[in-house]
Amino acid sequence: MFRTALRNVLAHKARLLMTVLAVMLGVAFVSGTLVFTNTITDALQNSSAKGFDQVDVAVTTEYQDAEGDKVGEAPELTEALLDDSAKVPGAASAIGVVTGFTAVADKDGDLIGDGWSTQGGNYWGEKDPRYPLVDGRAPKGEGEIIIDSKTAERTGYGVGDTVRMSIDGPVLTPKVTGVFTTDDGNVAAGGTLTLFDTATAQKVFGKTGTYDEIAVKAKAGVTQAALKAQLDAALPKDLVETTTGEKLADDQAEMIASSMSGMKQGLLVFAGIALFVGTFIIANTFTMLVAQRTKELALMRAVGASRRQVTRSVLIEAFVVGVVAAVTGLLAGIGIGAGMRSLMGSLGAVVPDGPLVVSPNTVVAALAVGVLVTMLAAWLPGRRAAKIPPVAAMSSVHATATTKSLVLRNTLGALFSAAGVAVVLAATTMEGSDGQAPMGMGAVLLIIGVFILTPLLSRPLIAAAAPVLRVFGVSGKLARQNSVRNPRRTAATASALMIGLTLITGMTVMAGSLQKSIDKMAAAAIEADYVVSMANGNYLSPDVAEKLREADGVTAISPLRNAESRIGGQTEYLTGVDGSTIGELADVKVEQGAFRIGGTDVVVDTDTAEDHGWKAGSALTVAYEDGKKQQLRIAGVYEGNDMIRGIMVDLANVAPHQSDPVDMQVMVKMSDGASAASKDSLVKALDTNPAIQVQDKQDISNEVAKMFTLMLNMLYGLLAMAVIVAVLGVINTLAMSVFERSQEIGMLRAIGLDRKGIKRMVRLESLVISLFGGVLGIGLGVFFGWAAGQLMGTTIPTYELVLPWARMGVFLLLAAAVGVLAALWPARRAARLNMLQAIKAE
């Protein structure tokens, strides 16, 4: 039986090629994902480890309680602590480290990198071992900086150039005196690192005479553990905490691996989808192969082969196909991993250098996935082949499904579909994250149910295309009849495309609806023309609001100032605003009372009011930062959102009690509205500061939507793999169908249907099957998009379902294109059949 199985594989090389390709693509995606994520993780971890080469023990003040939570105010690392650290017997040197946000503008005045990745620090002395200089010299004084080599390369800055930059508000214009290399992860990710001399860094970051960390280097022969013990003995335990460089590197490696695990899981989900789609193709292929060899298998049964041996022979074929596909998929996956890494570089994401990592786990996973998926998909056709009685099989090449089996299938499909719809609908009534797991389970049940019911659904849906197919005459009629002749085969072929389009359509519906809700939120909550904030999300200096007041065209302005307070024994954060202008700048729905802020009148959002049991007219006593108390009155309760929420109090009440006031953002209204001239006026008032962003409503919406757009484009690219696998499935099915119908095609040629007619028949059949899968996929995608939207609507009040008709039309055209392209080779093969040889074919 083993030799027979091998001969069957070798005899049907062309037939199994598409199956091998389908499995290979899925395996390639799995192995490529593992190679890519392992390579990036290894490169980042090695780069990070290099960053700790100059740190044997780090002294910090970020101490924690037993639960790992930060406690109390962190004490300061002073010069005295630095000196004490340097004096321990095992210390070769000790460096005081200062860090902080530093925004640097490129030569066009735009911020380099994202706000979170633009950092600054101090260069220690004349030759800092942490940052080797490749050009120029160390910085001296407030007017000098040095920059990392990646930033110099990207921007064209060099020694002697003047750079525009900002730290907490004012614009600085220092000169570049040097360029250094670094293994800093933020720089590798496209950020910047700007270094001042130590005194300047302490001054600009507001840490005069103190440090964020002390990096201690051990003497030769002294271990990190020994140095840590000496430091623990010499430094006050109630003030500082010590950590070895090895521990820091391990923690950083663990954090990198954790951050990469999300990407790995996401990519593997799509690899799973490609394999899931490929499973249909494999099952379809083996079902057709078994049907074509019914007589052969029956003869084997007649000469003594048992049912188990017949099933085993089919599984052996699947094993051989799976091994070939897994090995080629692994090799292709290694290439995909290398290509994805290069693609990241071409898209501007800088990845540290390092070797391509192909771990033993990747090899095992690729082989296991390829072989197991193929054998599982082939098991049912093999079992079905073994159950065919030898006499019945010899009398007919085509074993038709029994009425009992079809009734069982349709009943099972209806139960799965009904259960899936019920669970999804139940999930839409839940709150936020509570409904995610039930909705996912319902979606899986519904997709399985629709897949089982697809043979039943194929007849009415394909029949609906009959009027259009009549235009093509005999070829169109034959194409329709061929499509419904074997509904199981049609279903398996269409289902592969259905799953891909379901996911693509569902994602598109959700993304479009989210974009609309964000636009509505920005438009509904903000009456201001512009919102001014820091690029990295940090607080603004109050000077920013004062500068904006002096800009040309400003008619109303109000900062949103964060103020900590105590109300009823609980910590509450107040939002200080200009009570005389906030009504012109914010547009919120008032649920109770009036939106009035001034004197002792304040307003609160509905959630806060509900938590405290407040309503319009309620009185509350506030204890400010300096301990002084004031009684306030709630004038109104408004509906809060992601843009505006909290307890709004007049600045005149808050400001006198703050020692270090900071603003979250500043809202501005202009006489000419939002325009290029208005924005230019505000930017100039802020000295074209790269650390501060001036955004209108559309800018705010676009910034949030940019994340969704990027995610959606990535999903389209990943789901394209599933569509490619579906295309292979259609080609495979048609090619084998042409082989199976050789006699029929030869007879059609003999009675007058020309080669063009044969080609048209096969193409139309492919087109109908693909459109059938496309219609099902788009329909399911819209349903899932609506259901997910209902769930998101519980947390986003402005959520509104948006159906992207244009894109759905494109998806339907994509399904049609899949059908046309997939039919090219099978149609050509059918047309080239010799009619006499085809008629004689067995």
GROMACS .gro file of N, CA and C in nm, residues 9 16 18-24 26-27 275 278-287 289 314-327 366-382:
model
  162
    9VAL      N    1   0.120   0.945  -0.596
    9VAL     CA    2   0.172   1.082  -0.585
    9VAL      C    3   0.252   1.119  -0.708
   16LEU      N    4  -0.138   1.761  -0.807
   16LEU     CA    5  -0.110   1.797  -0.669
   16LEU      C    6  -0.025   1.924  -0.655
   18MET      N    7  -0.090   2.240  -0.723
   18MET     CA    8  -0.161   2.351  -0.662
   18MET      C    9  -0.181   2.329  -0.512
   19THR      N   10  -0.204   2.202  -0.475
   19THR     CA   11  -0.219   2.171  -0.333
   19THR      C   12  -0.089   2.200  -0.259
   20VAL      N   13   0.023   2.157  -0.319
   20VAL     CA   14   0.153   2.185  -0.259
   20VAL      C   15   0.173   2.335  -0.245
   21LEU      N   16   0.135   2.413  -0.347
   21LEU     CA   17   0.151   2.558  -0.342
   21LEU      C   18   0.066   2.619  -0.232
   22ALA      N   19  -0.058   2.570  -0.217
   22ALA     CA   20  -0.147   2.624  -0.114
   22ALA      C   21  -0.089   2.600   0.026
   23VAL      N   22  -0.044   2.477   0.051
   23VAL     CA   23   0.015   2.447   0.182
   23VAL      C   24   0.145   2.524   0.199
   24MET      N   25   0.224   2.530   0.092
   24MET     CA   26   0.353   2.597   0.100
   24MET      C   27   0.336   2.744   0.139
   26GLY      N   28   0.093   2.886   0.311
   26GLY     CA   29   0.058   2.895   0.451
   26GLY      C   30   0.177   2.870   0.542
   27VAL      N   31   0.253   2.765   0.511
   27VAL     CA   32   0.372   2.732   0.591
   27VAL      C   33   0.476   2.845   0.579
  275LEU      N   34  -0.372   2.924   0.622
  275LEU     CA   35  -0.375   2.777   0.633
  275LEU      C   36  -0.517   2.725   0.639
  278GLY      N   37  -0.636   2.732   0.302
  278GLY     CA   38  -0.568   2.625   0.230
  278GLY      C   39  -0.624   2.487   0.262
  279THR      N   40  -0.676   2.470   0.384
  279THR     CA   41  -0.734   2.341   0.424
  279THR      C   42  -0.850   2.302   0.333
  280PHE      N   43  -0.933   2.401   0.297
  280PHE     CA   44  -1.045   2.373   0.207
  280PHE      C   45  -0.993   2.323   0.072
  281ILE      N   46  -0.886   2.386   0.025
  281ILE     CA   47  -0.832   2.349  -0.106
  281ILE      C   48  -0.777   2.206  -0.101
  282ILE      N   49  -0.706   2.175   0.009
  282ILE     CA   50  -0.648   2.041   0.021
  282ILE      C   51  -0.759   1.937   0.025
  283ALA      N   52  -0.860   1.963   0.109
  283ALA     CA   53  -0.972   1.869   0.120
  283ALA      C   54  -1.042   1.853  -0.014
  284ASN      N   55  -1.061   1.967  -0.083
  284ASN     CA   56  -1.125   1.965  -0.214
  284ASN      C   57  -1.044   1.883  -0.314
  285THR      N   58  -0.912   1.904  -0.312
  285THR     CA   59  -0.824   1.833  -0.405
  285THR      C   60  -0.829   1.683  -0.382
  286PHE      N   61  -0.815   1.641  -0.258
  286PHE     CA   62  -0.815   1.498  -0.229
  286PHE      C   63  -0.952   1.436  -0.253
  287THR      N   64  -1.058   1.512  -0.229
  287THR     CA   65  -1.192   1.461  -0.260
  287THR      C   66  -1.205   1.431  -0.409
  289LEU      N   67  -0.951   1.386  -0.623
  289LEU     CA   68  -0.859   1.279  -0.660
  289LEU      C   69  -0.917   1.142  -0.626
  314VAL      N   70  -0.435   0.697   0.125
  314VAL     CA   71  -0.463   0.839   0.098
  314VAL      C   72  -0.385   0.927   0.195
  315LEU      N   73  -0.375   0.886   0.322
  315LEU     CA   74  -0.301   0.965   0.419
  315LEU      C   75  -0.152   0.966   0.390
  316ILE      N   76  -0.100   0.854   0.335
  316ILE     CA   77   0.042   0.851   0.297
  316ILE      C   78   0.068   0.951   0.185
  317GLU      N   79  -0.023   0.955   0.088
  317GLU     CA   80  -0.011   1.055  -0.018
  317GLU      C   81  -0.009   1.195   0.043
  318ALA      N   82  -0.102   1.220   0.139
  318ALA     CA   83  -0.108   1.351   0.203
  318ALA      C   84   0.021   1.381   0.279
  319PHE      N   85   0.078   1.279   0.343
  319PHE     CA   86   0.202   1.297   0.418
  319PHE      C   87   0.315   1.340   0.325
  320VAL      N   88   0.328   1.270   0.211
  320VAL     CA   89   0.435   1.305   0.115
  320VAL      C   90   0.416   1.448   0.064
  321VAL      N   91   0.289   1.482   0.028
  321VAL     CA   92   0.261   1.619  -0.019
  321VAL      C   93   0.292   1.720   0.091
  322GLY      N   94   0.252   1.686   0.216
  322GLY     CA   95   0.276   1.777   0.328
  322GLY      C   96   0.422   1.801   0.355
  323VAL      N   97   0.505   1.695   0.347
  323VAL     CA   98   0.648   1.710   0.371
  323VAL      C   99   0.711   1.799   0.265
  324VAL      N  100   0.678   1.772   0.137
  324VAL     CA  101   0.732   1.854   0.027
  324VAL      C  102   0.691   2.000   0.045
  325ALA      N  103   0.562   2.022   0.076
  325ALA     CA  104   0.512   2.159   0.093
  325ALA      C  105   0.576   2.226   0.214
  326ALA      N  106   0.594   2.150   0.323
  326ALA     CA  107   0.651   2.208   0.444
  326ALA      C  108   0.797   2.250   0.424
  327VAL      N  109   0.875   2.164   0.358
  327VAL     CA  110   1.016   2.196   0.334
  327VAL      C  111   1.030   2.318   0.243
  366ALA      N  112   0.724   2.467   1.120
  366ALA     CA  113   0.694   2.462   0.976
  366ALA      C  114   0.662   2.320   0.932
  367LEU      N  115   0.744   2.225   0.972
  367LEU     CA  116   0.721   2.087   0.932
  367LEU      C  117   0.591   2.032   0.994
  368ALA      N  118   0.570   2.062   1.121
  368ALA     CA  119   0.449   2.012   1.188
  368ALA      C  120   0.324   2.070   1.125
  369VAL      N  121   0.325   2.201   1.102
  369VAL     CA  122   0.207   2.266   1.045
  369VAL      C  123   0.176   2.212   0.905
  370GLY      N  124   0.279   2.206   0.820
  370GLY     CA  125   0.257   2.159   0.683
  370GLY      C  126   0.204   2.017   0.677
  371VAL      N  127   0.265   1.927   0.752
  371VAL     CA  128   0.226   1.786   0.747
  371VAL      C  129   0.090   1.765   0.813
  372LEU      N  130   0.070   1.823   0.932
  372LEU     CA  131  -0.056   1.801   1.005
  372LEU      C  132  -0.176   1.858   0.930
  373VAL      N  133  -0.163   1.982   0.879
  373VAL     CA  134  -0.275   2.043   0.807
  373VAL      C  135  -0.312   1.960   0.685
  374THR      N  136  -0.212   1.914   0.610
  374THR     CA  137  -0.240   1.835   0.490
  374THR      C  138  -0.306   1.702   0.526
  375MET      N  139  -0.254   1.633   0.627
  375MET     CA  140  -0.310   1.503   0.663
  375MET      C  141  -0.451   1.515   0.723
  376LEU      N  142  -0.474   1.620   0.803
  376LEU     CA  143  -0.608   1.640   0.858
  376LEU      C  144  -0.710   1.668   0.748
  377ALA      N  145  -0.667   1.750   0.649
  377ALA     CA  146  -0.757   1.784   0.539
  377ALA      C  147  -0.786   1.662   0.451
  378ALA      N  148  -0.689   1.570   0.442
  378ALA     CA  149  -0.707   1.452   0.355
  378ALA      C  150  -0.776   1.336   0.426
  379TRP      N  151  -0.789   1.346   0.560
  379TRP     CA  152  -0.844   1.232   0.634
  379TRP      C  153  -0.989   1.202   0.595
  380LEU      N  154  -1.074   1.305   0.586
  380LEU     CA  155  -1.215   1.282   0.555
  380LEU      C  156  -1.235   1.223   0.415
  381PRO      N  157  -1.169   1.279   0.310
  381PRO     CA  158  -1.182   1.215   0.178
  381PRO      C  159  -1.132   1.070   0.179
  382GLY      N  160  -1.024   1.042   0.252
  382GLY     CA  161  -0.973   0.905   0.259
  382GLY      C  162  -1.071   0.812   0.328
   0.00000   0.00000   0.00000
